Each structure stands twice: as C-alpha cells, then as structure tokens.
Amino acid sequence: MSKVVTKFTRTVPHWQPRVTPVDLAEATQEQLDALKVTPSNTKVSDYVLTLAHDVESLKVRSPLFNAIMYDKGGMSRAERELGALGASMVNHCIYCAAVHAMRHAQLEKSTEVTDNLFRDGAKADLGPRDRSIFDFAVALSETPSQAGPEHMEALKAAGLDEAEILDLILSASLFGWANRLMHVLGDPVRLAEPAK
Amino acid sequence: MALETTALRAAWLEPGTPTAAAVEGRATIFEMTQAAEEAVLRPQDAGPWSHALRAALAARIARLNDETALAERYAEGAGEYAALADPAQDGTAHGLAAVTGFMDKVAAKTREVGAEDIAGLQAAGVADADIVRLAELNAFLAYQLRVVAGLRLMQGTGA
C-alpha cells in the first residue's frame, strides 16, 4: 500500500501516475527519440513516460525547462528555485514543492528559508530579497492579474535587475506549467517500507 | 526586432527598452516558448482535439485569466468551437462538458484538482493519452499567460 502525501516536505515523494504511462516496449520511434532511450539508457521515469503520450510537447518542454532553470547569467539558481517553489505552494503541487525546496536548500547550503516557508506558509519570516521574490511568484501564480506594479517595485527595491526579474517571471511561470502536469496527472506517495 | 513570438507580441514588447534587452538575453527561451505553443495548439498529431478546438480552449483559458487580448487572438482559429471560448458555455452543446469542466478546473483551481477529476474524464471515455494532451495544452497556457503578464509589468504597461 502507498500513502498519498498531503503536506509540504523536502523529502521527495514517489510520483504515481493517475493514467497509464507509455509502455516502453510499445513506444514509437518518435517517443523513443524524445525519451532519449538508447540500448545503454533504458531507465525512464513514470512521469516522463506519461508525458510521452504527447510526444510533440515533451520534445520541446525538456530543453525549455532546462534553459529557464539552469542557463547562465541573470538570477541565481537558488532564487529561480524559490520562484518555482512559490508557484508550487500556490498550486499545492507537493511533488514539485519537495523537489525545488530540496534543491534550494542544497544550493543555499541551508534549510532555513524552506523550513520557514513550510512551517509558516506564505507569511513566513524571509529576508527582504527572498520576500519580494516569493510574493511576486505567489501573486503571478494565483492569477496573472494579481501581480501588480507594487510587486515590481518591491523587486527593484530589493535590488533585482531586469535580467533577474525576467528569470523570476520565467521560473515562476514555468511552474504554472509543471504543476499542472505533476499535480494533475499523478499523486505524490510514500511507498510502504518492504516487510522485514 | 528579430524575435517574433506570440508571447512578445501579446506583451507589447517595445524595442530598445531595458525589458527588451533582458528578453534578447534569453532569446532561445522565447524561441522555444513559441515552439511549445506550436506543439500544443497546432500539433501534427492532434488526436481527438482538433486545432480549432484547441484554439477555442486556449481562448477560454485566456479569458478565465482576464487576458482578453490573447483570448481574441486564439479565438480566431476556433471555427465551429468558437462558442466554447466563452467560459459561460459549459460545453454541453458540443458534447464536451467533461472536457471543458476539467480544463476550467485545471486552469483556475489547480490546487483542487484530484484523482477524481482524471477518473471523471476516463469515465467520459477520454483515453489516457488524450488526457495528457489536454493537460499539456492547459499547462502551457498557464505558463504563457504568466510570462505575458510579467513582461507587461516589467515594462510598466500592466493592466
């Protein structure tokens, strides 16, 4: 038996699809190409196998995801993770929130920010720069029109430049996308410990 | 400017501004964003969701997010499904009540989506691959609508 995880955590759950993923043995050549399956690389997650049902989207999504989160310059990787986390907390995507809180903690070598956010929610005690980043990501994620000039002013007052603000817009928006796949198409679960 | 994409047009990006300079620095991301729009709105293998229906659903989701300019642009391709671009239509007239109900919830009440919503589509006869197609269309639009809103705010032209 597996148990669905309903609370935010940095301990990344297992993702269990609500639809049947593509069966690798029956995958088309186009799906195998998009999955980058080769004789020496046959390990593909259930999540990616689920997305392989829409192979045209999968092909363009992965490089776009990597560019927004990892391309050089602009906003730091940890702050992009904070943008992703803000979106994931709004959309209650437990899986995405876990992955990106964990990455934030690794990059910052500190769990303080994500401990505070998971314990106290959106009102958590954050430094002014993290506060402006998190608040903007939350507002944009709720409904785009909730983000307003006051959020933009707060980002600038906290010292973010144009390139950093653009990267924040992209990372928070990207998780509007990722959350609607992860949270919609599957459940975050803890697999039962094997019997001893 | 060299970049011609739906997101940048919808954001009324002005050349020569600091925002445009930041966008130039992320040009590949905007090119890939446009490729992603092609993949969800005009895929070669559309499955049961025609390009016209996808355009109508995109316009509907844009309207649910108060994004009327982009909604009008998407609705141009909606053809026989044009009425579905109006969120007040529940899809029954097109035999698509389950699909439009699902799309509305994923777009605007994401956190409330649960296993029962996927089960509901399956019960309505929607194949798993076609559920993934709907989710991808919805998810991409959530992203693009937010990028557009963010770019407008950066330029001080937010609604």
Tab-separated table of C-alpha atoms in Angstrom:
chain	number	residue	atom	x	y	z
A	1	MET	CA	0.000	0.000	0.000
A	2	SER	CA	1.157	3.513	-0.671
A	3	LYS	CA	0.032	6.624	1.144
A	4	VAL	CA	-0.683	9.926	-0.600
A	5	VAL	CA	1.424	12.779	0.786
A	6	THR	CA	-0.685	15.863	1.553
A	7	LYS	CA	1.745	18.098	3.461
A	8	PHE	CA	4.710	20.035	2.124
A	9	THR	CA	8.019	18.293	2.679
A	10	ARG	CA	11.592	18.396	1.383
A	11	THR	CA	11.665	14.604	1.344
A	12	VAL	CA	10.804	13.951	-2.289
A	13	PRO	CA	7.870	11.531	-2.608
A	14	HIS	CA	7.367	8.901	-5.262
A	15	TRP	CA	5.188	10.127	-8.161
A	16	GLN	CA	2.376	7.733	-9.015
A	17	PRO	CA	0.581	8.388	-12.316
A	18	ARG	CA	-3.229	8.553	-12.481
A	19	VAL	CA	-3.105	7.483	-16.123
A	20	THR	CA	-1.222	4.563	-17.646
A	21	PRO	CA	2.226	5.690	-18.845
A	22	VAL	CA	3.530	4.743	-22.277
A	23	ASP	CA	4.842	1.172	-22.299
A	24	LEU	CA	8.451	1.372	-23.478
A	25	ALA	CA	8.064	-1.958	-25.275
A	26	GLU	CA	5.308	-0.430	-27.402
A	27	ALA	CA	6.770	3.078	-27.813
A	28	THR	CA	7.037	4.573	-31.291
A	29	GLN	CA	10.394	5.647	-32.677
A	30	GLU	CA	9.388	9.290	-32.132
A	31	GLN	CA	8.628	8.561	-28.475
A	32	LEU	CA	11.926	6.689	-28.023
A	33	ASP	CA	13.793	9.636	-29.571
A	34	ALA	CA	12.051	12.123	-27.255
A	35	LEU	CA	12.690	9.865	-24.249
A	36	LYS	CA	16.351	9.596	-25.294
A	37	VAL	CA	16.105	5.850	-24.819
A	38	THR	CA	19.175	4.014	-26.084
A	39	PRO	CA	20.328	0.442	-25.511
A	40	SER	CA	22.561	1.737	-22.694
A	41	ASN	CA	19.935	4.067	-21.215
A	42	THR	CA	16.597	2.380	-20.640
A	43	LYS	CA	15.735	3.978	-17.298
A	44	VAL	CA	12.880	6.408	-17.797
A	45	SER	CA	10.646	7.746	-15.010
A	46	ASP	CA	6.903	7.127	-14.971
A	47	TYR	CA	6.451	10.886	-15.213
A	48	VAL	CA	8.360	11.179	-18.473
A	49	LEU	CA	6.680	8.032	-19.807
A	50	THR	CA	3.320	9.657	-19.010
A	51	LEU	CA	4.276	12.840	-20.863
A	52	ALA	CA	5.398	10.700	-23.816
A	53	HIS	CA	1.695	10.319	-24.648
A	54	ASP	CA	2.047	13.866	-26.054
A	55	VAL	CA	5.417	13.458	-27.675
A	56	GLU	CA	5.422	16.756	-29.589
A	57	SER	CA	5.085	18.672	-26.308
A	58	LEU	CA	7.617	16.508	-24.496
A	59	LYS	CA	10.258	17.183	-27.140
A	60	VAL	CA	10.107	20.957	-26.722
A	61	ARG	CA	9.374	21.013	-22.993
A	62	SER	CA	12.557	19.439	-21.626
A	63	PRO	CA	15.078	21.827	-23.264
A	64	LEU	CA	12.871	24.809	-22.383
A	65	PHE	CA	12.655	23.676	-18.762
A	66	ASN	CA	16.431	23.281	-18.539
A	67	ALA	CA	17.102	26.668	-20.147
A	68	ILE	CA	14.804	28.523	-17.741
A	69	MET	CA	16.158	26.840	-14.628
A	70	TYR	CA	19.840	26.414	-15.485
A	71	ASP	CA	21.049	28.789	-18.241
A	72	LYS	CA	23.944	31.017	-17.169
A	73	GLY	CA	23.599	34.654	-16.122
A	74	GLY	CA	20.659	36.511	-14.659
A	75	MET	CA	19.067	35.241	-11.481
A	76	SER	CA	20.910	32.779	-9.224
A	77	ARG	CA	19.833	29.163	-9.411
A	78	ALA	CA	18.675	29.208	-5.790
A	79	GLU	CA	16.421	32.206	-6.418
A	80	ARG	CA	14.924	30.558	-9.514
A	81	GLU	CA	14.145	27.588	-7.253
A	82	LEU	CA	12.386	29.978	-4.864
A	83	GLY	CA	10.228	31.233	-7.755
A	84	ALA	CA	9.403	27.621	-8.638
A	85	LEU	CA	8.588	26.905	-5.005
A	86	GLY	CA	6.234	29.897	-4.724
A	87	ALA	CA	4.226	28.635	-7.702
A	88	SER	CA	4.222	25.056	-6.405
A	89	MET	CA	2.962	26.132	-2.979
A	90	VAL	CA	0.097	28.117	-4.562
A	91	ASN	CA	-0.905	25.171	-6.719
A	92	HIS	CA	-0.315	22.717	-3.881
A	93	CYS	CA	1.945	20.575	-6.024
A	94	ILE	CA	3.529	18.569	-3.207
A	95	TYR	CA	5.931	16.775	-5.511
A	96	CYS	CA	7.237	19.918	-7.265
A	97	ALA	CA	7.490	21.783	-3.955
A	98	ALA	CA	9.556	18.946	-2.464
A	99	VAL	CA	11.991	18.758	-5.380
A	100	HIS	CA	12.539	22.504	-5.578
A	101	ALA	CA	12.690	23.101	-1.818
A	102	MET	CA	15.328	20.379	-1.649
A	103	ARG	CA	17.320	21.973	-4.488
A	104	HIS	CA	17.025	25.399	-2.871
A	105	ALA	CA	18.362	24.002	0.415
A	106	GLN	CA	21.224	22.259	-1.404
A	107	LEU	CA	22.208	25.363	-3.371
A	108	GLU	CA	21.977	27.628	-0.313
A	109	LYS	CA	23.540	25.003	1.956
A	110	SER	CA	20.763	25.926	4.372
A	111	THR	CA	17.249	24.693	5.076
A	112	GLU	CA	16.254	27.887	6.890
A	113	VAL	CA	14.171	29.508	4.130
A	114	THR	CA	12.299	26.363	3.158
A	115	ASP	CA	11.846	25.305	6.796
A	116	ASN	CA	10.227	28.678	7.470
A	117	LEU	CA	8.019	28.516	4.374
A	118	PHE	CA	6.793	25.002	5.036
A	119	ARG	CA	6.181	25.709	8.718
A	120	ASP	CA	4.595	29.168	8.474
A	121	GLY	CA	3.324	29.299	4.891
A	122	ALA	CA	3.312	32.480	2.821
A	123	LYS	CA	3.666	34.664	5.950
A	124	ALA	CA	6.981	33.061	6.896
A	125	ASP	CA	9.819	35.268	8.047
A	126	LEU	CA	12.012	35.899	4.984
A	127	GLY	CA	14.736	38.408	4.175
A	128	PRO	CA	13.609	41.378	2.024
A	129	ARG	CA	15.023	39.994	-1.215
A	130	ASP	CA	13.540	36.496	-0.775
A	131	ARG	CA	10.288	38.104	0.390
A	132	SER	CA	9.936	40.152	-2.802
A	133	ILE	CA	10.754	37.117	-4.960
A	134	PHE	CA	8.357	34.799	-3.159
A	135	ASP	CA	5.497	37.328	-3.072
A	136	PHE	CA	5.775	38.016	-6.788
A	137	ALA	CA	5.843	34.285	-7.636
A	138	VAL	CA	2.771	33.700	-5.457
A	139	ALA	CA	0.769	36.577	-6.968
A	140	LEU	CA	1.614	35.640	-10.564
A	141	SER	CA	0.740	32.012	-9.841
A	142	GLU	CA	-2.650	32.716	-8.243
A	143	THR	CA	-3.908	34.657	-11.266
A	144	PRO	CA	-1.624	36.692	-13.530
A	145	SER	CA	-3.640	39.858	-12.833
A	146	GLN	CA	-2.888	39.593	-9.101
A	147	ALA	CA	0.713	40.563	-9.758
A	148	GLY	CA	0.859	44.349	-9.865
A	149	PRO	CA	3.204	47.325	-10.061
A	150	GLU	CA	3.700	47.128	-6.278
A	151	HIS	CA	5.323	43.705	-6.698
A	152	MET	CA	7.599	45.051	-9.423
A	153	GLU	CA	8.594	47.988	-7.195
A	154	ALA	CA	9.370	45.629	-4.315
A	155	LEU	CA	11.638	43.547	-6.556
A	156	LYS	CA	13.518	46.628	-7.722
A	157	ALA	CA	13.765	47.995	-4.173
A	158	ALA	CA	15.262	44.651	-3.110
A	159	GLY	CA	17.958	45.132	-5.734
A	160	LEU	CA	16.885	42.827	-8.564
A	161	ASP	CA	17.910	43.952	-12.049
A	162	GLU	CA	15.957	43.460	-15.290
A	163	ALA	CA	17.639	40.178	-16.195
A	164	GLU	CA	16.914	38.746	-12.746
A	165	ILE	CA	13.288	39.871	-12.830
A	166	LEU	CA	12.826	38.260	-16.245
A	167	ASP	CA	14.300	34.995	-14.943
A	168	LEU	CA	11.914	35.128	-11.991
A	169	ILE	CA	8.932	35.651	-14.310
A	170	LEU	CA	10.093	32.683	-16.391
A	171	SER	CA	10.750	30.315	-13.470
A	172	ALA	CA	7.509	31.115	-11.640
A	173	SER	CA	5.534	30.825	-14.899
A	174	LEU	CA	7.266	27.574	-15.830
A	175	PHE	CA	5.935	26.040	-12.637
A	176	GLY	CA	2.442	27.129	-13.596
A	177	TRP	CA	3.107	24.626	-16.375
A	178	ALA	CA	4.944	21.906	-14.421
A	179	ASN	CA	2.446	21.962	-11.530
A	180	ARG	CA	-0.446	21.415	-13.960
A	181	LEU	CA	1.224	18.217	-15.160
A	182	MET	CA	2.643	16.807	-11.918
A	183	HIS	CA	-0.244	17.710	-9.632
A	184	VAL	CA	-2.950	16.864	-12.185
A	185	LEU	CA	-1.645	13.654	-13.751
A	186	GLY	CA	-0.376	11.893	-10.635
A	187	ASP	CA	-0.229	11.551	-6.855
A	188	PRO	CA	2.754	12.135	-4.562
A	189	VAL	CA	3.022	8.984	-2.466
A	190	ARG	CA	5.183	7.279	0.120
A	191	LEU	CA	5.688	3.678	-0.759
A	192	ALA	CA	5.275	1.307	2.145
A	193	GLU	CA	8.505	0.012	3.672
A	194	PRO	CA	9.171	-3.516	2.470
A	195	ALA	CA	8.316	-6.079	5.166
A	196	LYS	CA	11.343	-7.135	7.190
B	1	MET	CA	13.257	43.089	-33.611
B	2	ALA	CA	14.312	39.641	-34.696
B	3	LEU	CA	12.195	37.713	-32.228
B	4	GLU	CA	8.595	37.296	-33.377
B	5	THR	CA	6.602	35.272	-30.892
B	6	THR	CA	3.069	35.178	-29.582
B	7	ALA	CA	4.234	35.985	-26.031
B	8	LEU	CA	6.288	39.010	-27.034
B	9	ARG	CA	3.588	40.381	-29.330
B	10	ALA	CA	0.939	39.917	-26.657
B	11	ALA	CA	3.188	41.638	-24.091
B	12	TRP	CA	3.525	44.705	-26.353
B	13	LEU	CA	7.288	44.484	-26.057
B	14	GLU	CA	8.870	47.783	-27.146
B	15	PRO	CA	12.279	47.563	-28.844
B	16	GLY	CA	15.137	49.410	-27.171
B	17	THR	CA	13.767	49.184	-23.637
B	18	PRO	CA	15.576	47.535	-20.687
B	19	THR	CA	12.928	44.808	-20.808
B	20	ALA	CA	13.665	44.149	-24.491
B	21	ALA	CA	17.369	43.906	-23.665
B	22	ALA	CA	16.654	41.311	-20.967
B	23	VAL	CA	14.471	39.382	-23.429
B	24	GLU	CA	17.279	39.420	-26.019
B	25	GLY	CA	19.498	37.804	-23.399
B	26	ARG	CA	17.013	34.935	-23.177
B	27	ALA	CA	16.183	34.765	-26.897
B	28	THR	CA	16.413	30.967	-27.081
B	29	ILE	CA	13.855	30.649	-24.297
B	30	PHE	CA	11.370	32.764	-26.259
B	31	GLU	CA	12.043	30.760	-29.423
B	32	MET	CA	11.434	27.519	-27.526
B	33	THR	CA	8.290	29.005	-25.977
B	34	GLN	CA	6.950	29.603	-29.484
B	35	ALA	CA	7.844	26.024	-30.482
B	36	ALA	CA	5.931	24.806	-27.437
B	37	GLU	CA	2.892	26.837	-28.496
B	38	GLU	CA	3.005	25.145	-31.908
B	39	ALA	CA	3.199	21.742	-30.205
B	40	VAL	CA	0.087	22.263	-28.077
B	41	LEU	CA	-2.067	24.432	-30.356
B	42	ARG	CA	-1.138	23.092	-33.789
B	43	PRO	CA	0.404	19.628	-33.309
B	44	GLN	CA	0.853	17.307	-36.287
B	45	ASP	CA	-0.829	14.526	-34.322
B	46	ALA	CA	-3.738	16.308	-32.672
B	47	GLY	CA	-5.518	13.151	-31.508
B	48	PRO	CA	-9.239	13.830	-30.962
B	49	TRP	CA	-8.588	17.501	-30.102
B	50	SER	CA	-8.603	19.408	-33.402
B	51	HIS	CA	-6.647	22.603	-33.898
B	52	ALA	CA	-9.951	24.514	-33.834
B	53	LEU	CA	-10.987	23.002	-30.507
B	54	ARG	CA	-7.538	23.681	-29.051
B	55	ALA	CA	-7.793	27.318	-30.173
B	56	ALA	CA	-11.206	27.621	-28.512
B	57	LEU	CA	-9.956	26.089	-25.261
B	58	ALA	CA	-6.907	28.371	-25.319
B	59	ALA	CA	-9.136	31.421	-25.744
B	60	ARG	CA	-11.334	30.163	-22.914
B	61	ILE	CA	-8.377	29.742	-20.558
B	62	ALA	CA	-7.054	33.182	-21.504
B	63	ARG	CA	-10.469	34.646	-20.633
B	64	LEU	CA	-10.549	32.784	-17.320
B	65	ASN	CA	-7.316	34.663	-16.593
B	66	ASP	CA	-8.748	38.049	-17.685
B	67	GLU	CA	-6.415	38.075	-20.698
B	68	THR	CA	-8.742	39.371	-23.383
B	69	ALA	CA	-6.162	40.399	-25.997
B	70	LEU	CA	-4.618	36.947	-26.205
B	71	ALA	CA	-8.077	35.366	-25.971
B	72	GLU	CA	-9.187	37.202	-29.100
B	73	ARG	CA	-6.061	36.152	-30.927
B	74	TYR	CA	-6.550	32.468	-30.051
B	75	ALA	CA	-10.271	32.596	-30.821
B	76	GLU	CA	-9.535	33.467	-34.459
B	77	GLY	CA	-8.743	29.796	-35.093
B	78	ALA	CA	-11.656	28.370	-33.130
B	79	GLY	CA	-14.026	27.782	-36.067
B	80	GLU	CA	-17.030	25.645	-35.140
B	81	TYR	CA	-15.938	25.650	-31.493
B	82	ALA	CA	-15.890	29.453	-31.179
B	83	ALA	CA	-18.719	29.427	-28.603
B	84	LEU	CA	-16.525	27.420	-26.203
B	85	ALA	CA	-14.164	30.376	-25.902
B	86	ASP	CA	-16.795	31.887	-23.617
B	87	PRO	CA	-16.343	30.465	-20.088
B	88	ALA	CA	-20.116	30.840	-19.543
B	89	GLN	CA	-20.670	27.987	-22.056
B	90	ASP	CA	-20.374	24.639	-20.271
B	91	GLY	CA	-19.552	22.560	-23.351
B	92	THR	CA	-22.773	20.529	-23.341
B	93	ALA	CA	-23.807	21.826	-26.767
B	94	HIS	CA	-20.632	20.348	-28.242
B	95	GLY	CA	-20.748	17.142	-26.185
B	96	LEU	CA	-17.647	18.366	-24.358
B	97	ALA	CA	-18.936	19.145	-20.854
B	98	ALA	CA	-16.415	16.813	-19.174
B	99	VAL	CA	-13.538	18.296	-21.159
B	100	THR	CA	-14.394	21.949	-20.563
B	101	GLY	CA	-15.125	21.306	-16.863
B	102	PHE	CA	-11.724	19.668	-16.490
B	103	MET	CA	-9.923	22.427	-18.380
B	104	ASP	CA	-11.562	25.174	-16.304
B	105	LYS	CA	-10.618	23.498	-13.033
B	106	VAL	CA	-7.017	22.815	-14.044
B	107	ALA	CA	-6.625	26.379	-15.300
B	108	ALA	CA	-8.171	28.277	-12.403
B	109	LYS	CA	-8.499	25.915	-9.407
B	110	THR	CA	-5.348	23.912	-9.883
B	111	ARG	CA	-4.796	23.075	-6.252
B	112	GLU	CA	-8.258	21.489	-6.016
B	113	VAL	CA	-7.647	19.030	-8.846
B	114	GLY	CA	-7.628	15.446	-7.599
B	115	ALA	CA	-7.670	11.832	-8.739
B	116	GLU	CA	-11.445	12.068	-9.191
B	117	ASP	CA	-11.015	14.616	-11.996
B	118	ILE	CA	-8.885	12.219	-14.020
B	119	ALA	CA	-11.299	9.380	-13.225
B	120	GLY	CA	-14.154	11.602	-14.453
B	121	LEU	CA	-12.532	12.078	-17.851
B	122	GLN	CA	-11.813	8.363	-18.110
B	123	ALA	CA	-15.456	7.636	-17.266
B	124	ALA	CA	-16.483	10.053	-20.025
B	125	GLY	CA	-14.496	7.924	-22.469
B	126	VAL	CA	-11.362	10.062	-22.819
B	127	ALA	CA	-8.270	7.914	-23.431
B	128	ASP	CA	-5.241	8.361	-21.177
B	129	ALA	CA	-3.085	9.758	-23.999
B	130	ASP	CA	-5.768	12.352	-24.718
B	131	ILE	CA	-5.947	13.351	-21.039
B	132	VAL	CA	-2.209	14.050	-21.184
B	133	ARG	CA	-2.771	16.147	-24.327
B	134	LEU	CA	-5.392	18.250	-22.522
B	135	ALA	CA	-3.112	18.719	-19.511
B	136	GLU	CA	-0.208	19.814	-21.709
B	137	LEU	CA	-2.354	22.370	-23.543
B	138	ASN	CA	-3.644	23.737	-20.251
B	139	ALA	CA	-0.237	23.751	-18.589
B	140	PHE	CA	1.489	25.533	-21.452
B	141	LEU	CA	-1.166	28.259	-21.467
B	142	ALA	CA	-0.738	28.791	-17.716
B	143	TYR	CA	2.935	29.432	-18.430
B	144	GLN	CA	2.489	31.677	-21.459
B	145	LEU	CA	-0.244	33.813	-19.874
B	146	ARG	CA	2.016	34.446	-16.874
B	147	VAL	CA	5.039	35.284	-18.992
B	148	VAL	CA	2.937	37.832	-20.884
B	149	ALA	CA	1.574	39.382	-17.677
B	150	GLY	CA	5.065	39.535	-16.177
B	151	LEU	CA	6.582	41.192	-19.244
B	152	ARG	CA	3.866	43.841	-19.257
B	153	LEU	CA	4.566	44.574	-15.590
B	154	MET	CA	8.292	44.860	-16.283
B	155	GLN	CA	7.543	47.486	-18.889
B	156	GLY	CA	5.075	49.269	-16.668
B	157	THR	CA	2.211	48.501	-19.049
B	158	GLY	CA	0.333	46.079	-16.812
B	159	ALA	CA	-3.438	46.199	-16.918
